[in-house]
Amino acid sequence: MALAVGMRVLTRALLRPWARGLRAAPGRTGPAAGGGDGVRCFRSPRVLVEPDPAAGVAVVKMRNPPVNSLSLEFLTELLISLEKLENDKTFHGIIITSDCPGIFSAGLDLTEMCGRDPEHYAEYWKAVQEMWLRFYLSNLVVIAAINGISPAGGCLLSLTCDYRVLANNPKYAIGLNETLLGIVAPFWFKDTLVNTIGHRSAERALQLGLLFPPAEALRVGVVDQVVPEDQVQSTARSVMAQWLDIPDHARQLTKILMRKPTADRLLTERDADIENFVRFICKDSIQKSLHAYLEKLKQKKG
Ligand SMILES: CCCC/C=C/CC(=O)SCCNC(=O)CCNC(=O)[C@H](O)C(C)(C)COP(=O)(O)OP(=O)(O)OC[C@H]1O[C@@H](n2cnc3c(N)ncnc32)[C@H](O)[C@@H]1OP(=O)(O)O
């Protein structure tokens, strides 16, 4: 138990000043969004939290339209929501899902990584690290109800969860496709994938930037279950009930036992990882690739 408490204190201490500032800002997070029985709940512009106090579960809906890209503000709101739920003893599990039809998350926000200054890149990368650490080490049971396409950072977010349920829709795909953008997934993205699907499959998936359609995603193990689209939420709820049946302290300690070595690698190399990212992203060739990719996305429409 001491280990679990220690990890919580550590991850809480890692909450950056930008997050604390936002938490204090009036109007950024509003009053209770529901949740009777004395359960305090909340909403924020990009994160909708639907509490089910009786079940000890909250559904966290990402709503950063059009594509739930993980901007600095959105990451901050997600982290604040997670922290609030972790600090509320009512909740033992969360289901993370999307409020944007057909899209779970388009991954990291490319506009945060293009045409900005090095200070911004450093701040953004710290927030991405924080998202990964906080979700990966959360003491809550975290289940991803993946109701849309989920490339790169979107896939990473789901890989931090304890269980992934994907909607069986041929339009959806999931994977770490960074190489297709001419960028390289950092070691902790890679480690998370290796821990999930094994070294050989991860190597192939990462080098080729594979985005797996549902059947393939299930076969390789990127997701744990594929179900008809209208059953994604109910399946996540019943899987949650199964996980919540396990004595909490034993489950939490086991989670930490499994994940701490991977998290420690980033925790001990965090500053160097930020420096590497900033150096990499500032390169002319990388900026050109990212600009070209964004342009291609924009031109797709017209
Ligand atoms: C060391 C460096 C490591 C860095 C690691 C990075 C990991 C990442 O996560 S990089 C991001 C990877 N993401 C992607 O490759 C996904 C890109 N997006 C898409 O493929 C499509 O948008 C979609 C399949 C998710 C959705 O397609 P849909 O047709 O519905 O919408 P679009 O018209 O394409 O997009 C709408 C709108 O949103 C903008 N947009 C899309 N993705 C992103 C993004 N990741 N960041 C910022 N903005 C994004 C897109 O440009 C459109 O903008 P406009 O409405 O202004 O044209």
CSV table of C-alpha atoms and ligand atoms in Angstrom, one decimal:
chain,number,residue,atom,x,y,z
A,1,MET,CA,0.0,0.0,0.0
A,2,ALA,CA,2.9,2.3,0.9
A,3,LEU,CA,4.2,1.9,-2.7
A,4,ALA,CA,0.8,2.8,-4.2
A,5,VAL,CA,0.5,5.9,-1.9
A,6,GLY,CA,4.1,6.9,-2.8
A,7,MET,CA,3.3,6.7,-6.5
A,8,ARG,CA,0.3,8.8,-6.1
A,9,VAL,CA,2.2,11.5,-4.1
A,10,LEU,CA,4.9,11.4,-6.8
A,11,THR,CA,2.6,11.7,-9.7
A,12,ARG,CA,0.6,14.4,-8.0
A,13,ALA,CA,3.8,16.3,-7.3
A,14,LEU,CA,4.4,16.2,-11.0
A,15,LEU,CA,1.4,18.2,-11.9
A,16,ARG,CA,2.9,21.2,-13.7
A,17,PRO,CA,2.3,24.9,-12.8
A,18,TRP,CA,0.3,25.3,-15.9
A,19,ALA,CA,-2.2,22.7,-14.7
A,20,ARG,CA,-2.4,24.3,-11.2
A,21,GLY,CA,-2.9,27.7,-12.9
A,22,LEU,CA,-5.8,26.4,-15.0
A,23,ARG,CA,-7.4,24.7,-12.0
A,24,ALA,CA,-7.5,28.0,-10.2
A,25,ALA,CA,-8.8,30.0,-13.1
A,26,PRO,CA,-12.5,30.9,-12.7
A,27,GLY,CA,-14.8,29.6,-15.4
A,28,ARG,CA,-12.4,26.9,-16.7
A,29,THR,CA,-14.0,24.2,-14.6
A,30,GLY,CA,-17.6,24.6,-13.6
A,31,PRO,CA,-19.8,23.5,-10.8
A,32,ALA,CA,-21.4,20.1,-10.4
A,33,ALA,CA,-22.5,18.4,-13.6
A,34,GLY,CA,-24.6,15.9,-11.8
A,35,GLY,CA,-23.9,13.0,-9.5
A,36,GLY,CA,-26.1,13.0,-6.5
A,37,ASP,CA,-25.4,11.3,-3.2
A,38,GLY,CA,-23.1,14.2,-2.2
A,39,VAL,CA,-20.7,13.3,-5.1
A,40,ARG,CA,-19.2,16.4,-6.4
A,41,CYS,CA,-18.8,16.4,-10.1
A,42,PHE,CA,-17.7,18.8,-12.7
A,43,ARG,CA,-17.4,19.7,-16.3
A,44,SER,CA,-14.9,21.6,-18.4
A,45,PRO,CA,-15.1,22.9,-21.9
A,46,ARG,CA,-13.5,19.9,-23.5
A,47,VAL,CA,-14.1,17.1,-21.0
A,48,LEU,CA,-17.5,15.9,-19.9
A,49,VAL,CA,-17.6,13.7,-16.8
A,50,GLU,CA,-20.7,11.6,-16.3
A,51,PRO,CA,-20.6,10.1,-12.8
A,52,ASP,CA,-22.3,6.9,-11.7
A,53,PRO,CA,-21.6,7.0,-8.0
A,54,ALA,CA,-23.6,3.9,-7.2
A,55,ALA,CA,-21.2,1.9,-9.5
A,56,GLY,CA,-18.1,3.8,-8.4
A,57,VAL,CA,-17.5,4.6,-12.1
A,58,ALA,CA,-17.3,7.8,-14.1
A,59,VAL,CA,-17.5,8.1,-17.9
A,60,VAL,CA,-15.0,10.7,-19.2
A,61,LYS,CA,-16.0,11.9,-22.6
A,62,MET,CA,-13.5,13.8,-24.7
A,63,ARG,CA,-15.1,16.6,-26.7
A,64,ASN,CA,-12.5,18.7,-28.4
A,65,PRO,CA,-14.0,18.9,-31.9
A,66,PRO,CA,-13.5,18.3,-34.7
A,67,VAL,CA,-11.0,15.4,-34.0
A,68,ASN,CA,-10.1,15.4,-30.2
A,69,SER,CA,-6.6,16.4,-31.0
A,70,LEU,CA,-4.6,16.5,-27.8
A,71,SER,CA,-3.8,20.2,-27.5
A,72,LEU,CA,-2.1,21.7,-24.5
A,73,GLU,CA,-5.4,23.0,-23.1
A,74,PHE,CA,-7.2,19.7,-23.7
A,75,LEU,CA,-4.4,17.7,-22.1
A,76,THR,CA,-4.6,20.0,-19.1
A,77,GLU,CA,-8.3,19.6,-18.7
A,78,LEU,CA,-8.0,15.8,-19.1
A,79,LEU,CA,-5.4,15.7,-16.3
A,80,ILE,CA,-7.5,17.9,-14.0
A,81,SER,CA,-10.5,15.6,-14.5
A,82,LEU,CA,-8.4,12.5,-13.8
A,83,GLU,CA,-7.0,14.1,-10.7
A,84,LYS,CA,-10.4,15.1,-9.4
A,85,LEU,CA,-11.8,11.6,-9.9
A,86,GLU,CA,-8.7,10.0,-8.2
A,87,ASN,CA,-9.1,12.3,-5.2
A,88,ASP,CA,-12.8,11.4,-4.9
A,89,LYS,CA,-13.1,8.2,-2.9
A,90,THR,CA,-16.5,7.5,-4.6
A,91,PHE,CA,-14.8,6.5,-7.8
A,92,HIS,CA,-12.8,3.3,-8.5
A,93,GLY,CA,-12.9,3.3,-12.2
A,94,ILE,CA,-13.2,5.5,-15.3
A,95,ILE,CA,-14.2,4.8,-18.8
A,96,ILE,CA,-12.6,7.1,-21.3
A,97,THR,CA,-14.4,7.6,-24.6
A,98,SER,CA,-15.2,10.2,-27.2
A,99,ASP,CA,-18.0,12.6,-27.8
A,100,CYS,CA,-16.8,13.3,-31.3
A,101,PRO,CA,-18.6,11.0,-33.8
A,102,GLY,CA,-16.3,8.5,-35.5
A,103,ILE,CA,-13.1,9.8,-33.8
A,104,PHE,CA,-11.6,8.6,-30.5
A,105,SER,CA,-8.6,11.0,-30.8
A,106,ALA,CA,-6.5,12.2,-33.8
A,107,GLY,CA,-3.5,12.1,-31.5
A,108,LEU,CA,-1.2,14.9,-30.6
A,109,ASP,CA,-2.2,18.3,-31.9
A,110,LEU,CA,0.0,19.0,-34.8
A,111,THR,CA,-0.5,22.7,-34.5
A,112,GLU,CA,1.3,22.5,-31.1
A,113,MET,CA,4.3,21.0,-32.8
A,114,CYS,CA,4.5,23.3,-35.9
A,115,GLY,CA,5.8,26.9,-36.2
A,116,ARG,CA,6.1,27.5,-32.5
A,117,ASP,CA,9.1,28.4,-30.4
A,118,PRO,CA,11.3,26.0,-28.4
A,119,GLU,CA,9.8,27.0,-25.1
A,120,HIS,CA,6.3,26.1,-26.4
A,121,TYR,CA,7.5,22.8,-27.6
A,122,ALA,CA,9.1,22.0,-24.2
A,123,GLU,CA,5.9,23.0,-22.4
A,124,TYR,CA,3.8,20.9,-24.7
A,125,TRP,CA,6.0,17.9,-24.5
A,126,LYS,CA,5.9,18.1,-20.6
A,127,ALA,CA,2.1,18.0,-20.8
A,128,VAL,CA,2.2,14.9,-23.1
A,129,GLN,CA,4.6,13.2,-20.7
A,130,GLU,CA,2.3,14.1,-17.8
A,131,MET,CA,-0.7,12.7,-19.6
A,132,TRP,CA,1.1,9.4,-20.2
A,133,LEU,CA,2.5,9.2,-16.6
A,134,ARG,CA,-0.8,10.1,-14.9
A,135,PHE,CA,-3.0,7.7,-16.9
A,136,TYR,CA,-0.4,4.9,-17.0
A,137,LEU,CA,0.0,4.9,-13.3
A,138,SER,CA,-3.5,5.8,-12.2
A,139,ASN,CA,-4.8,4.0,-9.2
A,140,LEU,CA,-8.2,3.8,-10.8
A,141,VAL,CA,-9.3,1.1,-13.2
A,142,VAL,CA,-9.1,2.9,-16.6
A,143,ILE,CA,-11.0,1.4,-19.5
A,144,ALA,CA,-10.9,2.8,-23.1
A,145,ALA,CA,-14.2,2.6,-25.0
A,146,ILE,CA,-12.8,3.3,-28.4
A,147,ASN,CA,-15.6,4.6,-30.6
A,148,GLY,CA,-13.6,6.0,-33.5
A,149,ILE,CA,-10.3,6.2,-35.3
A,150,SER,CA,-7.3,6.4,-32.9
A,151,PRO,CA,-4.0,7.1,-34.5
A,152,ALA,CA,-0.6,7.9,-32.8
A,153,GLY,CA,-1.2,9.9,-29.5
A,154,GLY,CA,-4.8,8.7,-29.5
A,155,CYS,CA,-3.6,5.1,-29.6
A,156,LEU,CA,-1.0,6.0,-26.9
A,157,LEU,CA,-3.8,7.3,-24.6
A,158,SER,CA,-5.7,4.1,-25.0
A,159,LEU,CA,-2.6,2.0,-24.4
A,160,THR,CA,-2.2,3.7,-20.9
A,161,CYS,CA,-5.6,2.1,-20.0
A,162,ASP,CA,-6.1,-1.2,-18.3
A,163,TYR,CA,-8.4,-2.6,-21.0
A,164,ARG,CA,-9.5,-1.5,-24.5
A,165,VAL,CA,-12.8,-2.1,-26.2
A,166,LEU,CA,-13.0,-1.1,-29.9
A,167,ALA,CA,-16.1,-0.6,-32.0
A,168,ASN,CA,-16.2,-3.0,-35.0
A,169,ASN,CA,-16.4,-0.4,-37.7
A,170,PRO,CA,-14.3,-0.8,-40.9
A,171,LYS,CA,-13.7,3.0,-40.9
A,172,TYR,CA,-11.9,2.8,-37.5
A,173,ALA,CA,-8.2,2.0,-37.1
A,174,ILE,CA,-5.7,2.2,-34.3
A,175,GLY,CA,-1.9,2.3,-34.1
A,176,LEU,CA,1.2,4.3,-33.6
A,177,ASN,CA,1.6,5.7,-37.2
A,178,GLU,CA,4.3,8.2,-36.4
A,179,THR,CA,6.7,7.1,-39.1
A,180,LEU,CA,4.1,7.9,-41.8
A,181,LEU,CA,4.5,11.5,-40.7
A,182,GLY,CA,8.3,11.3,-40.8
A,183,ILE,CA,8.6,11.4,-37.1
A,184,VAL,CA,9.8,8.9,-34.5
A,185,ALA,CA,7.7,7.6,-31.6
A,186,PRO,CA,9.8,8.2,-28.4
A,187,PHE,CA,11.0,5.3,-26.3
A,188,TRP,CA,8.1,5.5,-23.9
A,189,PHE,CA,5.5,5.2,-26.7
A,190,LYS,CA,7.5,2.2,-27.9
A,191,ASP,CA,7.7,0.7,-24.4
A,192,THR,CA,4.0,1.0,-23.9
A,193,LEU,CA,3.3,-0.8,-27.2
A,194,VAL,CA,5.9,-3.5,-26.5
A,195,ASN,CA,4.3,-4.1,-23.1
A,196,THR,CA,1.0,-4.5,-24.8
A,197,ILE,CA,1.7,-6.6,-28.0
A,198,GLY,CA,5.2,-7.9,-27.5
A,199,HIS,CA,8.5,-6.9,-29.2
A,200,ARG,CA,8.2,-8.4,-32.6
A,201,SER,CA,4.7,-7.1,-33.3
A,202,ALA,CA,5.6,-3.7,-31.9
A,203,GLU,CA,8.7,-3.5,-34.1
A,204,ARG,CA,6.8,-4.2,-37.2
A,205,ALA,CA,3.9,-1.9,-36.3
A,206,LEU,CA,6.2,1.0,-35.4
A,207,GLN,CA,8.5,0.7,-38.4
A,208,LEU,CA,5.6,0.5,-40.8
A,209,GLY,CA,3.4,3.0,-38.9
A,210,LEU,CA,0.6,0.4,-39.0
A,211,LEU,CA,-2.9,1.5,-38.3
A,212,PHE,CA,-4.8,-1.7,-37.5
A,213,PRO,CA,-8.5,-2.1,-38.5
A,214,PRO,CA,-10.6,-3.8,-35.8
A,215,ALA,CA,-10.1,-7.5,-36.6
A,216,GLU,CA,-6.3,-6.9,-37.0
A,217,ALA,CA,-6.1,-4.8,-33.8
A,218,LEU,CA,-7.7,-7.6,-31.9
A,219,ARG,CA,-5.5,-10.3,-33.5
A,220,VAL,CA,-2.3,-8.4,-32.6
A,221,GLY,CA,-3.5,-7.4,-29.2
A,222,VAL,CA,-3.6,-3.6,-29.5
A,223,VAL,CA,-7.2,-3.9,-28.2
A,224,ASP,CA,-8.7,-6.5,-25.9
A,225,GLN,CA,-12.1,-6.8,-27.4
A,226,VAL,CA,-14.0,-5.7,-30.6
A,227,VAL,CA,-17.7,-5.4,-30.3
A,228,PRO,CA,-20.6,-3.9,-32.4
A,229,GLU,CA,-20.5,-0.2,-32.3
A,230,ASP,CA,-23.7,0.1,-30.2
A,231,GLN,CA,-22.3,-2.2,-27.5
A,232,VAL,CA,-19.0,-0.4,-26.9
A,233,GLN,CA,-20.2,1.5,-23.8
A,234,SER,CA,-22.2,-1.4,-22.3
A,235,THR,CA,-19.2,-3.8,-22.8
A,236,ALA,CA,-16.9,-1.3,-21.1
A,237,ARG,CA,-19.3,-1.1,-18.2
A,238,SER,CA,-19.5,-4.9,-17.8
A,239,VAL,CA,-15.7,-5.3,-18.1
A,240,MET,CA,-15.4,-2.6,-15.5
A,241,ALA,CA,-17.6,-4.5,-13.1
A,242,GLN,CA,-15.4,-7.5,-13.4
A,243,TRP,CA,-12.2,-5.4,-12.7
A,244,LEU,CA,-13.9,-3.7,-9.7
A,245,ASP,CA,-14.7,-7.1,-8.2
A,246,ILE,CA,-10.9,-7.5,-7.5
A,247,PRO,CA,-9.8,-6.2,-4.1
A,248,ASP,CA,-8.6,-2.7,-4.9
A,249,HIS,CA,-5.3,-2.6,-3.0
A,250,ALA,CA,-4.2,-5.9,-4.5
A,251,ARG,CA,-5.1,-4.8,-8.0
A,252,GLN,CA,-3.5,-1.4,-7.6
A,253,LEU,CA,-0.2,-2.8,-6.3
A,254,THR,CA,-0.1,-5.3,-9.1
A,255,LYS,CA,-0.6,-2.6,-11.6
A,256,ILE,CA,2.2,-0.6,-10.2
A,257,LEU,CA,4.4,-3.7,-10.1
A,258,MET,CA,3.8,-4.3,-13.8
A,259,ARG,CA,4.1,-0.6,-14.9
A,260,LYS,CA,6.6,1.1,-12.6
A,261,PRO,CA,9.8,0.0,-14.4
A,262,THR,CA,8.4,1.4,-17.6
A,263,ALA,CA,7.3,4.6,-16.0
A,264,ASP,CA,10.6,4.9,-14.1
A,265,ARG,CA,12.5,5.0,-17.4
A,266,LEU,CA,10.7,8.2,-18.4
A,267,LEU,CA,10.8,9.6,-14.8
A,268,THR,CA,14.6,9.4,-14.7
A,269,GLU,CA,15.1,10.7,-18.2
A,270,ARG,CA,12.3,13.2,-18.3
A,271,ASP,CA,14.4,16.4,-18.9
A,272,ALA,CA,16.6,14.7,-21.5
A,273,ASP,CA,13.5,13.4,-23.3
A,274,ILE,CA,12.1,17.0,-23.5
A,275,GLU,CA,15.5,18.2,-24.8
A,276,ASN,CA,15.5,15.5,-27.4
A,277,PHE,CA,12.0,16.3,-28.5
A,278,VAL,CA,12.7,20.0,-28.8
A,279,ARG,CA,15.9,19.4,-30.8
A,280,PHE,CA,14.1,17.0,-33.1
A,281,ILE,CA,10.9,19.0,-33.6
A,282,CYS,CA,12.9,22.2,-34.3
A,283,LYS,CA,14.7,20.6,-37.3
A,284,ASP,CA,13.9,22.3,-40.6
A,285,SER,CA,13.3,18.9,-42.2
A,286,ILE,CA,10.8,17.8,-39.4
A,287,GLN,CA,9.0,21.1,-39.5
A,288,LYS,CA,8.6,20.8,-43.3
A,289,SER,CA,7.3,17.2,-43.0
A,290,LEU,CA,4.7,18.3,-40.4
A,291,HIS,CA,3.6,21.3,-42.3
A,292,ALA,CA,3.2,19.2,-45.4
A,293,TYR,CA,1.2,16.6,-43.5
A,294,LEU,CA,-1.1,19.3,-42.0
A,295,GLU,CA,-1.5,20.9,-45.5
A,296,LYS,CA,-2.5,17.5,-46.9
A,297,LEU,CA,-5.1,17.1,-44.2
A,298,LYS,CA,-6.6,20.5,-44.9
A,299,GLN,CA,-6.5,20.0,-48.7
A,300,LYS,CA,-8.3,16.6,-48.4
A,301,LYS,CA,-11.5,18.5,-48.0
A,302,GLY,CA,-11.5,20.9,-50.9
B,1,LIG,C1,9.5,13.0,-31.5
B,1,LIG,C2,8.2,13.4,-32.1
B,1,LIG,C3,7.1,12.4,-31.6
B,1,LIG,C4,5.8,13.1,-31.8
B,1,LIG,C5,4.7,12.1,-31.6
B,1,LIG,C6,3.5,12.4,-32.2
B,1,LIG,C7,2.4,11.5,-32.1
B,1,LIG,C8,1.1,12.1,-32.7
B,1,LIG,O1,0.1,11.9,-32.2
B,1,LIG,S1,1.3,13.0,-34.2
B,1,LIG,C9,-0.4,13.2,-34.8
B,1,LIG,C10,-0.8,12.0,-35.6
B,1,LIG,N1,-2.1,12.1,-36.0
B,1,LIG,C11,-2.5,11.7,-37.2
B,1,LIG,O2,-1.7,11.3,-38.1
B,1,LIG,C12,-4.0,11.9,-37.5
B,1,LIG,C13,-4.2,13.1,-38.5
B,1,LIG,N2,-5.6,13.2,-38.8
B,1,LIG,C14,-6.3,12.4,-39.6
B,1,LIG,O3,-5.8,11.5,-40.1
B,1,LIG,C15,-7.7,12.8,-39.8
B,1,LIG,O4,-7.9,14.1,-39.4
B,1,LIG,C16,-8.7,11.9,-39.0
B,1,LIG,C17,-8.7,10.5,-39.7
B,1,LIG,C18,-8.4,11.8,-37.6
B,1,LIG,C19,-10.1,12.5,-39.1
B,1,LIG,O5,-10.5,12.7,-40.5
B,1,LIG,P1,-11.7,13.6,-40.9
B,1,LIG,O6,-11.8,13.5,-42.4
B,1,LIG,O7,-12.9,13.3,-40.1
B,1,LIG,O8,-11.2,15.1,-40.4
B,1,LIG,P2,-10.2,16.0,-41.2
B,1,LIG,O9,-10.9,16.9,-42.2
B,1,LIG,O10,-9.0,15.3,-41.6
B,1,LIG,O11,-9.7,17.0,-40.0
B,1,LIG,C20,-10.6,18.0,-39.4
B,1,LIG,C21,-9.7,19.1,-39.0
B,1,LIG,O12,-8.9,18.7,-37.9
B,1,LIG,C22,-7.5,18.9,-38.3
B,1,LIG,N3,-6.7,17.9,-37.7
B,1,LIG,C23,-6.7,16.6,-37.9
B,1,LIG,N4,-5.9,15.9,-37.2
B,1,LIG,C24,-5.2,16.8,-36.4
B,1,LIG,C25,-4.1,16.7,-35.5
B,1,LIG,N5,-3.6,15.6,-35.1
B,1,LIG,N6,-3.7,17.9,-35.0
B,1,LIG,C26,-4.2,19.1,-35.3
B,1,LIG,N7,-5.2,19.2,-36.2
B,1,LIG,C27,-5.7,18.1,-36.8
B,1,LIG,C28,-7.5,18.9,-39.8
B,1,LIG,O13,-6.3,19.6,-40.3
B,1,LIG,C29,-8.8,19.6,-40.1
B,1,LIG,O14,-8.5,21.0,-39.9
B,1,LIG,P3,-9.3,22.1,-40.7
B,1,LIG,O15,-10.8,21.9,-40.4
B,1,LIG,O16,-8.7,23.4,-40.3
B,1,LIG,O17,-9.0,21.8,-42.2
